[in-house]
mmCIF file of C-alpha atoms in Angstrom:
data_model
loop_
_atom_site.group_PDB
_atom_site.id
_atom_site.type_symbol
_atom_site.label_atom_id
_atom_site.label_comp_id
_atom_site.label_asym_id
_atom_site.label_seq_id
_atom_site.Cartn_x
_atom_site.Cartn_y
_atom_site.Cartn_z
ATOM 1 C CA MET A 28 0.000 0.000 0.000
ATOM 2 C CA ARG A 29 1.261 3.465 -0.839
ATOM 3 C CA MET A 30 1.874 6.128 1.765
ATOM 4 C CA ASP A 31 -0.354 9.205 1.521
ATOM 5 C CA GLY A 32 2.506 11.493 0.548
ATOM 6 C CA GLU A 33 3.428 9.517 -2.544
ATOM 7 C CA LEU A 34 2.006 10.126 -6.000
ATOM 8 C CA ALA A 35 -0.277 7.491 -7.455
ATOM 9 C CA THR A 36 1.629 6.128 -10.428
ATOM 10 C CA ASN A 37 -0.891 3.590 -11.756
ATOM 11 C CA THR A 38 -4.072 5.511 -12.506
ATOM 12 C CA ASP A 39 -5.526 3.105 -15.091
ATOM 13 C CA ALA A 40 -7.834 1.602 -12.465
ATOM 14 C CA MET A 41 -9.133 5.074 -11.604
ATOM 15 C CA ASP A 42 -10.729 5.817 -14.972
ATOM 16 C CA HIS A 43 -14.047 4.884 -13.400
ATOM 17 C CA TRP A 44 -14.642 5.911 -9.822
ATOM 18 C CA SER A 45 -17.107 4.629 -7.272
ATOM 19 C CA LEU A 46 -18.676 7.512 -5.393
ATOM 20 C CA VAL A 47 -20.049 7.246 -1.864
ATOM 21 C CA VAL A 48 -22.806 9.746 -1.072
ATOM 22 C CA PRO A 49 -24.095 10.015 2.524
ATOM 23 C CA LEU A 50 -27.653 11.097 3.224
ATOM 24 C CA LYS A 51 -29.145 11.467 6.692
ATOM 25 C CA PRO A 52 -32.892 10.899 7.288
ATOM 26 C CA LEU A 53 -34.730 13.611 5.388
ATOM 27 C CA VAL A 54 -36.674 14.850 8.422
ATOM 28 C CA LEU A 55 -33.347 15.730 10.059
ATOM 29 C CA ALA A 56 -31.703 17.224 6.989
ATOM 30 C CA LYS A 57 -30.880 20.848 6.259
ATOM 31 C CA SER A 58 -31.907 22.408 9.562
ATOM 32 C CA ARG A 59 -29.699 25.418 8.782
ATOM 33 C CA LEU A 60 -31.994 26.253 5.858
ATOM 34 C CA ALA A 61 -34.724 27.262 8.312
ATOM 35 C CA ARG A 62 -34.766 30.907 7.185
ATOM 36 C CA ALA A 63 -35.120 29.941 3.526
ATOM 37 C CA ALA A 64 -37.409 26.931 3.795
ATOM 38 C CA ASP A 65 -39.961 25.779 6.358
ATOM 39 C CA ASP A 66 -40.119 22.383 8.035
ATOM 40 C CA THR A 67 -42.336 21.011 5.283
ATOM 41 C CA LEU A 68 -40.151 22.148 2.409
ATOM 42 C CA ARG A 69 -36.705 21.275 3.819
ATOM 43 C CA PRO A 70 -36.972 17.471 3.555
ATOM 44 C CA HIS A 71 -38.173 17.805 -0.033
ATOM 45 C CA LEU A 72 -35.280 20.117 -0.844
ATOM 46 C CA ALA A 73 -32.796 17.732 0.773
ATOM 47 C CA LEU A 74 -34.094 14.913 -1.407
ATOM 48 C CA ALA A 75 -34.036 17.099 -4.516
ATOM 49 C CA PHE A 76 -30.430 18.120 -3.793
ATOM 50 C CA ALA A 77 -29.466 14.454 -3.488
ATOM 51 C CA GLN A 78 -31.352 13.490 -6.637
ATOM 52 C CA ASP A 79 -29.664 16.177 -8.729
ATOM 53 C CA THR A 80 -26.289 15.285 -7.213
ATOM 54 C CA VAL A 81 -26.676 11.578 -7.977
ATOM 55 C CA VAL A 82 -27.926 12.132 -11.523
ATOM 56 C CA ALA A 83 -25.041 14.485 -12.305
ATOM 57 C CA ALA A 84 -22.538 12.081 -10.754
ATOM 58 C CA LEU A 85 -23.857 9.113 -12.727
ATOM 59 C CA THR A 86 -23.675 11.193 -15.907
ATOM 60 C CA CYS A 87 -19.988 11.934 -15.275
ATOM 61 C CA THR A 88 -17.799 9.902 -17.641
ATOM 62 C CA ALA A 89 -15.273 9.209 -14.862
ATOM 63 C CA VAL A 90 -17.864 7.615 -12.568
ATOM 64 C CA ARG A 91 -18.688 3.920 -12.673
ATOM 65 C CA ASP A 92 -21.272 3.811 -9.899
ATOM 66 C CA VAL A 93 -22.731 5.696 -6.954
ATOM 67 C CA ALA A 94 -23.432 4.180 -3.533
ATOM 68 C CA VAL A 95 -25.786 6.176 -1.327
ATOM 69 C CA VAL A 96 -25.496 5.451 2.382
ATOM 70 C CA THR A 97 -28.857 6.143 3.979
ATOM 71 C CA ASP A 98 -31.508 4.712 6.267
ATOM 72 C CA ASP A 99 -34.277 6.897 4.871
ATOM 73 C CA PRO A 100 -36.650 4.548 3.009
ATOM 74 C CA ALA A 101 -38.247 7.233 0.851
ATOM 75 C CA ALA A 102 -34.891 8.659 -0.220
ATOM 76 C CA ALA A 103 -33.531 5.151 -0.792
ATOM 77 C CA ALA A 104 -36.396 4.303 -3.140
ATOM 78 C CA GLU A 105 -36.092 7.537 -5.114
ATOM 79 C CA LEU A 106 -32.315 7.356 -5.476
ATOM 80 C CA ALA A 107 -32.301 3.657 -6.324
ATOM 81 C CA ALA A 108 -34.736 4.444 -9.145
ATOM 82 C CA LEU A 109 -32.131 6.847 -10.526
ATOM 83 C CA GLY A 110 -29.487 4.115 -10.609
ATOM 84 C CA ALA A 111 -27.746 4.493 -7.255
ATOM 85 C CA ARG A 112 -26.844 1.510 -5.103
ATOM 86 C CA ILE A 113 -28.318 1.870 -1.617
ATOM 87 C CA VAL A 114 -26.144 0.928 1.350
ATOM 88 C CA PRO A 115 -27.953 0.882 4.720
ATOM 89 C CA ASP A 116 -26.243 3.023 7.335
ATOM 90 C CA SER A 117 -25.693 0.082 9.679
ATOM 91 C CA PRO A 118 -23.050 1.824 11.843
ATOM 92 C CA ALA A 119 -25.546 4.625 12.573
ATOM 93 C CA ALA A 120 -22.627 6.494 14.121
ATOM 94 C CA GLY A 121 -22.538 9.717 12.148
ATOM 95 C CA LEU A 122 -21.282 11.018 8.833
ATOM 96 C CA ASN A 123 -17.727 9.736 8.807
ATOM 97 C CA ALA A 124 -18.683 6.262 9.987
ATOM 98 C CA ALA A 125 -21.283 6.143 7.208
ATOM 99 C CA LEU A 126 -18.690 7.132 4.608
ATOM 100 C CA SER A 127 -16.178 4.545 5.803
ATOM 101 C CA HIS A 128 -18.912 1.922 5.765
ATOM 102 C CA GLY A 129 -19.942 2.924 2.240
ATOM 103 C CA ALA A 130 -16.369 2.715 0.985
ATOM 104 C CA GLU A 131 -16.016 -0.737 2.536
ATOM 105 C CA ALA A 132 -19.260 -1.854 0.889
ATOM 106 C CA VAL A 133 -17.996 -0.666 -2.488
ATOM 107 C CA ARG A 134 -14.734 -2.539 -2.086
ATOM 108 C CA GLU A 135 -16.455 -5.724 -1.027
ATOM 109 C CA LEU A 136 -17.725 -5.881 -4.600
ATOM 110 C CA ARG A 137 -14.726 -4.224 -6.276
ATOM 111 C CA PRO A 138 -11.620 -4.588 -4.098
ATOM 112 C CA GLY A 139 -9.548 -2.469 -6.465
ATOM 113 C CA ALA A 140 -11.991 0.407 -6.677
ATOM 114 C CA ALA A 141 -10.933 4.022 -6.537
ATOM 115 C CA VAL A 142 -13.423 5.596 -4.128
ATOM 116 C CA ALA A 143 -14.506 9.175 -3.543
ATOM 117 C CA ALA A 144 -16.865 10.507 -0.913
ATOM 118 C CA LEU A 145 -19.139 13.197 -2.349
ATOM 119 C CA ASN A 146 -21.577 15.465 -0.529
ATOM 120 C CA ALA A 147 -25.264 14.865 -1.215
ATOM 121 C CA ASP A 148 -26.074 18.586 -1.327
ATOM 122 C CA LEU A 149 -24.496 19.694 -4.613
ATOM 123 C CA PRO A 150 -27.621 20.566 -6.642
ATOM 124 C CA ALA A 151 -25.674 22.623 -9.213
ATOM 125 C CA LEU A 152 -23.170 19.809 -9.894
ATOM 126 C CA ARG A 153 -21.817 19.746 -13.464
ATOM 127 C CA PRO A 154 -20.493 16.398 -14.747
ATOM 128 C CA PRO A 155 -17.579 17.936 -16.721
ATOM 129 C CA GLU A 156 -16.404 19.790 -13.607
ATOM 130 C CA LEU A 157 -16.615 16.613 -11.534
ATOM 131 C CA THR A 158 -14.613 14.827 -14.236
ATOM 132 C CA ARG A 159 -11.853 17.426 -13.915
ATOM 133 C CA VAL A 160 -11.776 17.096 -10.134
ATOM 134 C CA LEU A 161 -11.570 13.302 -10.275
ATOM 135 C CA ALA A 162 -8.840 13.447 -12.908
ATOM 136 C CA ARG A 163 -6.790 15.627 -10.599
ATOM 137 C CA ALA A 164 -7.585 13.415 -7.623
ATOM 138 C CA SER A 165 -6.259 10.376 -9.488
ATOM 139 C CA VAL A 166 -2.717 11.785 -9.216
ATOM 140 C CA PHE A 167 -2.742 11.297 -5.420
ATOM 141 C CA PRO A 168 -3.385 8.419 -3.022
ATOM 142 C CA ARG A 169 -5.820 10.663 -1.116
ATOM 143 C CA ALA A 170 -7.073 14.077 -2.146
ATOM 144 C CA PHE A 171 -9.886 16.446 -1.277
ATOM 145 C CA LEU A 172 -11.733 19.470 -2.626
ATOM 146 C CA THR A 173 -12.637 22.236 -0.227
ATOM 147 C CA ASP A 174 -16.105 23.750 -0.228
ATOM 148 C CA ALA A 175 -17.001 27.213 -1.524
ATOM 149 C CA ALA A 176 -16.545 28.678 1.957
ATOM 150 C CA GLY A 177 -12.959 27.421 2.050
ATOM 151 C CA ILE A 178 -13.301 25.602 5.372
ATOM 152 C CA GLY A 179 -15.185 22.379 4.659
ATOM 153 C CA THR A 180 -14.915 19.531 2.164
ATOM 154 C CA THR A 181 -17.200 18.426 -0.647
ATOM 155 C CA LEU A 182 -15.117 15.540 -2.050
ATOM 156 C CA LEU A 183 -12.506 13.188 -0.606
ATOM 157 C CA SER A 184 -10.848 10.540 -2.758
ATOM 158 C CA ALA A 185 -8.846 7.396 -2.105
ATOM 159 C CA ALA A 186 -6.909 5.472 -4.747
ATOM 160 C CA PRO A 187 -7.173 1.683 -4.996
ATOM 161 C CA GLY A 188 -5.717 0.064 -1.896
ATOM 162 C CA VAL A 189 -5.831 3.305 0.100
ATOM 163 C CA GLU A 190 -8.154 3.827 3.072
ATOM 164 C CA LEU A 191 -10.573 6.740 2.675
ATOM 165 C CA ARG A 192 -10.185 8.060 6.256
ATOM 166 C CA PRO A 193 -12.933 10.697 6.096
ATOM 167 C CA ALA A 194 -12.943 13.620 8.512
ATOM 168 C CA PHE A 195 -15.974 15.567 7.294
ATOM 169 C CA GLY A 196 -17.903 18.093 9.332
ATOM 170 C CA GLY A 197 -17.190 21.690 10.271
ATOM 171 C CA ARG A 198 -13.631 22.777 9.497
ATOM 172 C CA SER A 199 -12.778 19.570 7.681
ATOM 173 C CA ARG A 200 -10.355 21.192 5.244
ATOM 174 C CA ARG A 201 -7.841 21.574 8.064
ATOM 175 C CA ARG A 202 -8.370 18.001 9.272
ATOM 176 C CA HIS A 203 -8.003 16.497 5.805
ATOM 177 C CA LEU A 204 -4.799 18.453 5.238
ATOM 178 C CA ALA A 205 -3.470 17.240 8.574
ATOM 179 C CA SER A 206 -4.307 13.663 7.619
ATOM 180 C CA GLY A 207 -1.971 13.882 4.617
ATOM 181 C CA ALA A 208 -4.582 14.242 1.898
ATOM 182 C CA ALA A 209 -3.610 16.548 -0.963
ATOM 183 C CA GLU A 210 -5.807 19.571 -1.598
ATOM 184 C CA ILE A 211 -7.164 19.750 -5.146
ATOM 185 C CA LEU A 212 -6.553 23.263 -6.442
ATOM 186 C CA LEU A 213 -8.539 23.882 -9.617
ATOM 187 C CA CYS A 214 -10.331 26.881 -11.092
ATOM 188 C CA GLY A 215 -13.691 26.553 -12.785
ATOM 189 C CA VAL A 216 -15.117 23.757 -10.618
ATOM 190 C CA ASP A 217 -17.525 25.898 -8.607
ATOM 191 C CA SER A 218 -20.391 23.436 -8.991
ATOM 192 C CA VAL A 219 -18.409 20.719 -7.194
ATOM 193 C CA ARG A 220 -17.596 23.084 -4.332
ATOM 194 C CA GLN A 221 -21.043 24.645 -3.833
ATOM 195 C CA ASP A 222 -22.755 22.592 -1.174
ATOM 196 C CA VAL A 223 -25.938 23.927 0.394
ATOM 197 C CA ASP A 224 -26.279 24.344 4.144
ATOM 198 C CA THR A 225 -27.626 27.887 4.495
ATOM 199 C CA GLY A 226 -29.846 30.307 2.629
ATOM 200 C CA ASP A 227 -26.774 32.063 1.241
ATOM 201 C CA ASP A 228 -25.476 28.719 -0.029
ATOM 202 C CA LEU A 229 -28.806 28.069 -1.711
ATOM 203 C CA ALA A 230 -28.716 31.490 -3.349
ATOM 204 C CA ALA A 231 -25.221 30.758 -4.685
ATOM 205 C CA ALA A 232 -26.320 27.362 -6.027
ATOM 206 C CA LEU A 233 -29.369 28.898 -7.695
ATOM 207 C CA ALA A 234 -27.094 31.486 -9.314
ATOM 208 C CA LEU A 235 -24.883 28.704 -10.694
ATOM 209 C CA GLY A 236 -27.938 26.905 -12.003
ATOM 210 C CA VAL A 237 -29.375 23.956 -10.091
ATOM 211 C CA GLY A 238 -30.614 20.667 -11.459
ATOM 212 C CA PRO A 239 -34.239 20.170 -12.520
ATOM 213 C CA ARG A 240 -35.483 18.518 -9.348
ATOM 214 C CA THR A 241 -34.139 21.244 -7.086
ATOM 215 C CA ALA A 242 -35.433 23.945 -9.425
ATOM 216 C CA GLU A 243 -38.888 22.375 -9.503
ATOM 217 C CA ARG A 244 -39.051 21.810 -5.764
ATOM 218 C CA TRP A 245 -37.836 25.317 -4.950
ATOM 219 C CA ALA A 246 -40.319 26.884 -7.372
ATOM 220 C CA ALA A 247 -43.163 24.835 -5.914
ATOM 221 C CA GLY A 248 -42.169 25.591 -2.340
ATOM 222 C CA VAL A 249 -41.998 29.392 -2.440
ATOM 223 C CA HIS A 250 -45.751 29.926 -2.550
ATOM 224 C CA THR A 251 -46.232 30.625 1.161
ATOM 225 C CA PRO A 252 -45.856 34.214 2.436
ATOM 226 C CA GLU A 253 -42.934 33.164 4.644
ATOM 227 C CA SER A 254 -41.147 31.418 1.798
ATOM 228 C CA GLN A 255 -41.803 34.273 -0.586
ATOM 229 C CA ALA A 256 -40.200 36.665 1.893
ATOM 230 C CA ASP A 257 -37.211 34.362 2.222
ATOM 231 C CA ALA A 258 -36.969 34.052 -1.553
ATOM 232 C CA ARG A 259 -36.853 37.836 -1.854
ATOM 233 C CA THR A 260 -34.126 37.901 0.789
ATOM 234 C CA LEU A 261 -32.136 35.298 -1.132
ATOM 235 C CA GLU A 262 -32.397 37.380 -4.284
ATOM 236 C CA THR A 263 -31.203 40.578 -2.621
ATOM 237 C CA PRO A 264 -27.600 41.406 -3.713
#
């Protein structure tokens, strides 16, 4: 097995990545969107984000398959219908445990798989931009892409034979750097960096151009007076 600081010299096996996408139960998702979406709308938005993320990922030419780690039955059914493999979150011990479990499940079927953890809340994801990020990631045993805020992580990769070792949550950029993962520094990959946790994040994603499910759900959900007010706030420069 290679050490994290070494370059990955055999990248042929990484032409087609397996992505691991974690998704918490929808009723618990996106609580920080409270000012932009009410309790009824937020679970639907969380599912729409995941749907657009999975569809874009599966459309990416560098991606072989997508494993979604979730215990939400409704989300599992919807995402499986799109072509994702559903992995039950049997550890039930938080985000990083779910990602490690998902990576292990992928490698039970394909021991030599190159694996990347990808956030489920990237509704503006563009397949060509994801392809560029994965191509850069293939140079390293482990690599990560920081989020638009510059403090978190939206993607963490591990070459064949390398443990993923996720450290997502909060200021994960610093933790992934400390773990020896290489930071992917690319321009023009905004859609892979723009996760959505807050109303400002949602406004930024909408400006980039979100996928059809998020666009439809957001348009349908802004009919209440409270949501209309929040929509106007989001649109204010």
